[in-house]
Every structure is written in structure tokens, then in C-alpha cells.
Coordinates of C-alpha atoms and ligand atoms in Angstrom, one line a residue:
X1 CA 0.1 145.9 -47.2
X2 CA -3.4 147.3 -48.1
X3 CA -6.3 146.9 -45.8
X4 CA -7.9 144.7 -47.9
X5 CA -4.9 142.4 -48.0
X6 CA -4.6 142.4 -44.5
X7 CA -8.4 141.5 -43.8
X8 CA -7.9 138.5 -46.4
X9 CA -4.8 137.5 -44.6
X10 CA -6.7 137.9 -41.2
X11 CA -9.5 135.5 -42.7
X12 CA -6.9 133.0 -44.0
X13 CA -5.1 132.6 -40.4
X14 CA -8.4 132.0 -38.8
X15 CA -9.3 129.3 -41.1
X16 CA -6.1 127.6 -40.9
X17 CA -6.5 127.7 -37.1
X18 CA -3.2 129.7 -36.8
X19 CA -4.6 132.2 -33.6
X20 CA -1.2 132.9 -32.6
X21 CA 0.0 134.0 -35.9
X22 CA -3.2 136.1 -36.5
X23 CA -2.4 137.9 -33.4
X24 CA 1.2 138.4 -33.8
X25 CA 1.7 139.0 -37.5
X26 CA 1.7 142.7 -37.7
X27 CA 3.7 143.5 -34.7
X28 CA 6.2 140.9 -35.9
X29 CA 6.1 142.3 -39.6
X30 CA 7.0 146.1 -38.2
X31 CA 9.7 144.5 -36.2
X32 CA 11.0 142.7 -39.3
X33 CA 10.9 145.6 -41.5
X34 CA 13.1 147.7 -38.7
X35 CA 15.7 145.0 -38.3
X36 CA 15.7 144.0 -41.8
X37 CA 14.8 140.4 -41.7
X38 CA 14.3 138.2 -44.5
X39 CA 10.8 137.0 -45.2
X40 CA 12.2 133.6 -44.3
X41 CA 13.3 134.9 -40.8
X42 CA 10.0 136.8 -40.5
X43 CA 8.0 133.6 -41.3
X44 CA 10.2 131.3 -38.9
X45 CA 9.7 133.9 -36.1
X46 CA 6.1 133.8 -36.7
X47 CA 5.6 130.0 -36.9
X48 CA 7.7 129.8 -33.7
X49 CA 5.1 131.3 -31.7
X50 CA 2.5 129.5 -32.8
X51 CA 4.3 126.4 -32.4
X52 CA 5.2 127.4 -28.8
X53 CA 1.6 128.7 -27.9
X54 CA 0.2 125.1 -29.0
X55 CA 2.8 123.3 -27.0
X56 CA 2.0 125.3 -24.0
X57 CA -1.8 124.8 -24.6
X58 CA -1.5 121.2 -25.1
X59 CA 0.3 121.1 -21.8
X60 CA -2.4 123.1 -20.0
X61 CA -4.9 120.6 -21.3
X62 CA -3.1 117.6 -20.3
X63 CA -2.8 118.7 -16.8
X64 CA -6.3 119.7 -16.6
X65 CA -7.3 116.1 -18.1
X66 CA -5.1 114.5 -15.3
X67 CA -7.4 116.0 -12.6
X68 CA -4.8 116.5 -10.1
X69 CA -6.5 117.4 -6.7
X70 CA -3.5 120.0 -5.7
X71 CA -0.8 121.4 -8.0
X72 CA 2.1 120.1 -6.0
X73 CA 5.6 120.0 -7.7
X74 CA 9.4 119.2 -6.8
X75 CA 10.2 122.8 -6.4
X76 CA 7.9 122.9 -2.9
X77 CA 9.2 119.3 -2.0
X78 CA 11.6 119.4 0.8
X79 CA 13.7 116.4 0.7
X80 CA 15.5 116.5 3.7
X81 CA 12.2 116.3 5.5
X82 CA 12.0 112.7 4.3
X83 CA 15.4 111.3 4.7
X84 CA 14.0 107.5 3.9
X85 CA 13.3 108.7 0.4
X86 CA 15.9 108.2 -2.2
X87 CA 16.1 111.9 -3.9
X88 CA 18.3 111.0 -6.8
X89 CA 16.1 108.1 -7.7
X90 CA 12.9 110.2 -7.6
X91 CA 14.5 112.7 -9.8
X92 CA 15.6 110.0 -12.2
X93 CA 12.0 108.8 -12.3
X94 CA 10.9 112.3 -13.0
X95 CA 12.6 112.0 -16.2
X96 CA 10.1 109.5 -17.1
X97 CA 11.9 106.5 -18.6
X98 CA 10.0 104.2 -16.0
X99 CA 7.0 105.1 -18.1
X100 CA 8.3 103.9 -21.5
X101 CA 9.6 100.5 -19.7
X102 CA 5.9 100.3 -18.2
X103 CA 7.0 100.2 -14.7
X104 CA 4.9 100.8 -11.7
X105 CA 5.5 103.0 -8.7
X106 CA 4.5 102.6 -5.1
X107 CA 4.8 105.1 -2.5
X108 CA 4.3 103.8 1.0
X109 CA 4.0 105.7 4.0
X110 CA 1.6 106.9 6.7
X111 CA -0.5 109.9 6.4
X112 CA 0.9 113.3 5.8
X113 CA 4.3 112.1 4.9
X114 CA 4.3 113.6 1.1
X115 CA 3.0 110.8 -0.9
X116 CA 0.5 112.6 -2.7
X117 CA 2.7 115.5 -3.2
X118 CA 5.3 113.3 -4.8
X119 CA 3.0 111.3 -7.0
X120 CA 1.5 114.7 -8.3
X121 CA 5.0 116.0 -9.0
X122 CA 5.7 112.6 -10.9
X123 CA 2.3 112.8 -12.8
X124 CA 3.0 116.7 -13.8
X125 CA 6.6 115.6 -14.9
X126 CA 5.0 113.0 -17.1
X127 CA 2.5 115.6 -18.5
X128 CA 5.4 117.7 -19.4
X129 CA 6.9 115.1 -21.3
X130 CA 3.7 114.8 -23.4
X131 CA 2.3 111.8 -21.7
X132 CA -1.4 111.2 -20.8
X133 CA -2.0 111.0 -17.0
X134 CA -4.8 110.4 -14.8
X135 CA -5.1 110.9 -11.3
X136 CA -7.8 109.3 -8.9
X137 CA -8.1 108.2 -5.3
X138 CA -8.5 104.6 -5.1
X139 CA -12.1 105.6 -3.8
X140 CA -13.0 107.6 -6.2
X141 CA -11.8 105.3 -9.0
X142 CA -13.8 102.5 -7.5
X143 CA -16.9 104.5 -7.5
X144 CA -16.2 105.6 -11.0
X145 CA -16.0 102.0 -12.1
X146 CA -18.9 101.1 -10.2
X147 CA -20.9 103.7 -11.6
X148 CA -19.8 103.1 -15.3
X149 CA -21.0 99.6 -14.8
X150 CA -24.4 100.1 -13.4
X151 CA -24.9 101.9 -16.9
X152 CA -23.2 99.9 -19.0
X153 CA -20.4 101.9 -19.8
X154 CA -17.8 99.9 -18.2
X155 CA -15.8 99.0 -21.4
X156 CA -15.8 102.7 -22.3
X157 CA -14.4 103.7 -19.0
X158 CA -11.9 101.1 -19.2
X159 CA -10.9 102.1 -22.8
X160 CA -10.3 105.7 -21.5
X161 CA -8.0 104.2 -18.9
X162 CA -6.3 102.1 -21.0
X163 CA -5.3 105.3 -23.4
X164 CA -3.4 106.9 -20.1
X165 CA 0.4 106.5 -20.2
X166 CA 0.1 106.9 -16.2
X167 CA -2.7 106.0 -14.1
X168 CA -2.3 107.4 -10.4
X169 CA -4.2 105.5 -7.8
X170 CA -3.9 107.6 -4.4
X171 CA -4.7 106.5 -1.0
X172 CA -4.9 102.9 -1.5
X173 CA -6.0 101.2 1.8
X174 CA -7.8 104.3 3.4
X175 CA -11.2 102.5 2.5
X176 CA -12.1 99.1 2.0
X177 CA -14.1 98.3 -1.1
X178 CA -17.1 95.8 -1.8
X179 CA -16.0 92.5 -3.2
X180 CA -17.3 93.9 -6.7
X181 CA -15.4 97.1 -6.2
X182 CA -12.1 95.3 -5.3
X183 CA -12.7 93.2 -8.4
X184 CA -12.9 96.0 -10.9
X185 CA -10.1 97.8 -9.3
X186 CA -8.1 94.5 -9.7
X187 CA -9.3 94.3 -13.4
X188 CA -7.7 97.9 -14.1
X189 CA -4.6 96.9 -12.3
X190 CA -4.2 93.4 -14.0
X191 CA -5.0 95.1 -17.5
X192 CA -2.1 97.1 -17.3
X193 CA 0.4 95.0 -16.4
X194 CA 3.5 95.3 -18.4
X195 CA 1.4 97.5 -20.9
X196 CA 1.4 100.8 -19.0
X197 CA 2.5 102.4 -15.8
X198 CA 0.4 102.6 -12.6
X199 CA 1.4 104.7 -9.5
X200 CA 0.0 103.6 -6.2
X201 CA 0.1 105.3 -3.0
X202 CA -0.8 103.7 0.0
X203 CA -0.7 103.7 3.9
X204 CA -1.1 99.8 3.9
X205 CA 2.0 97.4 4.2
X206 CA 1.9 95.0 1.4
X207 CA 1.1 92.1 4.0
X208 CA -2.2 94.2 4.9
X209 CA -3.4 94.6 1.2
X210 CA -5.9 91.7 2.0
X211 CA -8.0 94.1 3.7
X212 CA -8.6 96.0 0.5
X213 CA -8.7 93.5 -1.7
X214 CA -10.7 90.7 0.1
X215 CA -9.4 87.2 -0.4
X216 CA -6.0 85.8 -0.4
X217 CA -5.7 84.8 -3.9
X218 CA -7.0 88.1 -5.2
X219 CA -4.1 89.9 -3.3
X220 CA -1.5 87.5 -4.1
X221 CA -2.5 87.8 -7.8
X222 CA -2.5 91.6 -7.8
X223 CA 0.8 92.2 -5.7
X224 CA 2.5 89.7 -8.1
X225 CA 1.7 91.9 -11.0
X226 CA 2.2 95.0 -9.2
X227 CA 5.6 94.5 -7.5
X228 CA 7.0 92.4 -10.5
X229 CA 8.5 95.7 -12.2
X230 CA 8.0 98.3 -9.5
X231 CA 9.9 101.1 -7.8
X232 CA 9.1 100.9 -4.2
X233 CA 9.6 103.9 -1.9
X234 CA 8.9 104.2 1.6
X235 CA 8.3 107.7 3.1
X236 CA 8.6 107.2 6.8
X237 CA 8.5 109.7 9.6
X238 CA 6.0 112.0 11.3
X239 CA 3.5 114.1 9.1
X240 CA 5.1 117.1 7.4
X241 CA 2.2 119.0 8.3
X242 CA 2.2 118.2 12.1
X243 CA 5.7 118.8 12.2
X244 CA 5.2 122.0 10.4
X245 CA 2.6 123.2 12.8
X246 CA 4.4 122.2 15.8
X247 CA 7.3 124.2 14.5
X248 CA 5.2 127.4 14.0
X249 CA 3.7 126.9 17.7
X250 CA 7.2 126.6 19.2
X251 CA 8.1 129.8 17.3
X252 CA 5.2 131.4 19.0
X253 CA 5.9 130.2 22.4
X254 CA 9.3 131.7 22.1
X255 CA 8.3 135.0 20.9
Ligands
ADP1 P1 0.3 112.0 2.2 O1 -0.5 112.0 0.6 O2 1.4 111.0 2.4 O3 -0.9 112.0 3.3 P2 0.7 114.8 1.4 O4 1.5 114.6 0.3 O5 -0.7 115.2 1.3 O6 0.7 113.7 2.4 O7 1.3 116.0 2.3 C1 0.6 116.7 3.2 C2 0.8 118.1 3.1 O8 2.3 118.4 3.5 C3 0.8 118.7 1.7 O9 0.2 119.9 1.7 C4 2.3 118.4 1.1 O10 2.4 119.3 0.2 C5 3.1 118.8 2.5 N1 4.2 118.2 2.7 C6 4.4 116.7 2.8 N2 5.5 116.3 2.8 C7 6.5 117.4 2.2 C8 7.9 117.8 2.1 N3 9.0 116.8 2.2 N4 8.3 118.9 1.4 C9 7.1 119.7 1.4 N5 6.0 119.7 1.6 C10 5.3 118.5 2.1
MG2 MG1 -2.3 111.5 0.5

């Protein structure tokens, strides 16, 4: 290929937004020549790279948009430390069918039992399946809703949330909200009912949700919708961090 043609090809690939093909076409062409590939085989290998790079970039973008606070996945989660958690069931959820069925997930348990870790791992699994995920702490979500309302952008923010396949609301119950804040959160939860999935982690028993959603009626209405089609898990036991630090301390003492 003449330099002129190669330059023209580069311009075309740029214009067509095929950056991986642009970066790889020469190297692959040399390989194709030495291994006597057909034109079709060469084109297939080249386009394969572009498709793979796009899929990988899209995944990175989905994970970024999800705004997970930490990147905790199942590979670092020790299920033996939480025997109360049904591992096969959780791994089944990681396959994502519950999201197609618009089911919810509730992870209940005291602090440090791995709720955020499991919620994030389920969120990452959903991202890998090409789904849109958003992670918020309950406190953060209420603040965002209140701020959006103040500047008349609530509908816009709600529409953004509506586009997600999975909304993760972490740490419900750590903070209580103003009446207005609780109502906004209720609105978000209620609107998703049977339309899109919600994953909630909380340190509160359902019987104590009245503390967060002030008012018996709102709490009852919310729990009714939330738990209707919901996988509920209890993570019981002591804080994982606490246990790990005790292990290290004990280890040090016997040294
Ligand atoms: P919670 O959200 O229930 O308060 P986290 O998920 O934040 O707890 O867990 C606290 C810390 O302990 C995190 O760093 C988390 O990765 C780790 N952790 C908790 N449970 C486990 C577990 N079973 N296996 C591995 N790490 C765990
Ligand atoms: Mg947490």
C-alpha cells in the first residue's frame, strides 16, 4: 500500500470513529500477509478488535456512571464469614434475571457485615450484563433529590433515575430525614414499583422503618410495595472488619 493510500485509510478510519482499527490495521495486515490470511479473515480480525474495545469501553463507562464508592466484587467476598447469607441464591442473583423481572433486593444487617460489599458486587455484575446502575447512600440520594427540587430540576433528576435498571440505595436507616426528604425518597421507591429494580441495604428491621419514613401510613405503603417482589437477605454476625482486626491482634500477641 502506498503511503498516500495508508494516510487516506487513516483519515477514513478516524472519520468513521474506528480508533482500534486505526491503531491495529498495519500490524494485523503484516501478520495476515505472513500467515496468508484471506481478505475476509483480516477484516474479521480487525473488526473483532474494534468490537471488543468498544464493549470494554462501554463497561468502564457504565461502572463509572454507577458511581460505586468502592470496587468490591465477589472474588474478594468470603461467604464462609457470613453463614446466614445464602451463597447459591446470591450468585444466582448475580446472573441478573431478577432485574428483568423488576424484583427488589433487601440486605439487612448491622454495620460491617458486608452489605455494601455484596450490593456493589451485584451492581458490578449488572453493569457487566450491559445494565445501567446507580449507587447512592440513602442520605446522599435524599440530598440530591432535595437539591434538585430547590432548583426546579426534580423531574429531570427523577427521569435520570428512571432510566436505570438498578438503583442501589445503601445505608437506609443510618440517618433519618426531614418529612420532605422522606417523601421524596418514597416517591422514588414507589415509582420504581414493578417497573425497575431497587437494591436497599439497611441496618434497620422492617418494624423500625417508621423512624426513617416518619408516619405509619407512608412506611406501611412503602414496605408493601418494596417487599412484594423482593429477595430479602439477613447478614448476621459481628463486623467483618472487627473480626479481621481481632485476628491480626491475636496473631501479633502469639508472635
Ligand atoms: P456494611 O456495609 O454491612 O457496613 P461493608 O460491606 O462495608 O459492611 O464491609 C466492611 C468491610 O469489610 C469492607 O471492606 C468489606 O469489603 C469487608 N467485608 C465485609 N464482609 C466481608 C466478607 N464476608 N468477605 C470479605 N470482606 C468482607
Ligand atoms: Mg455499608
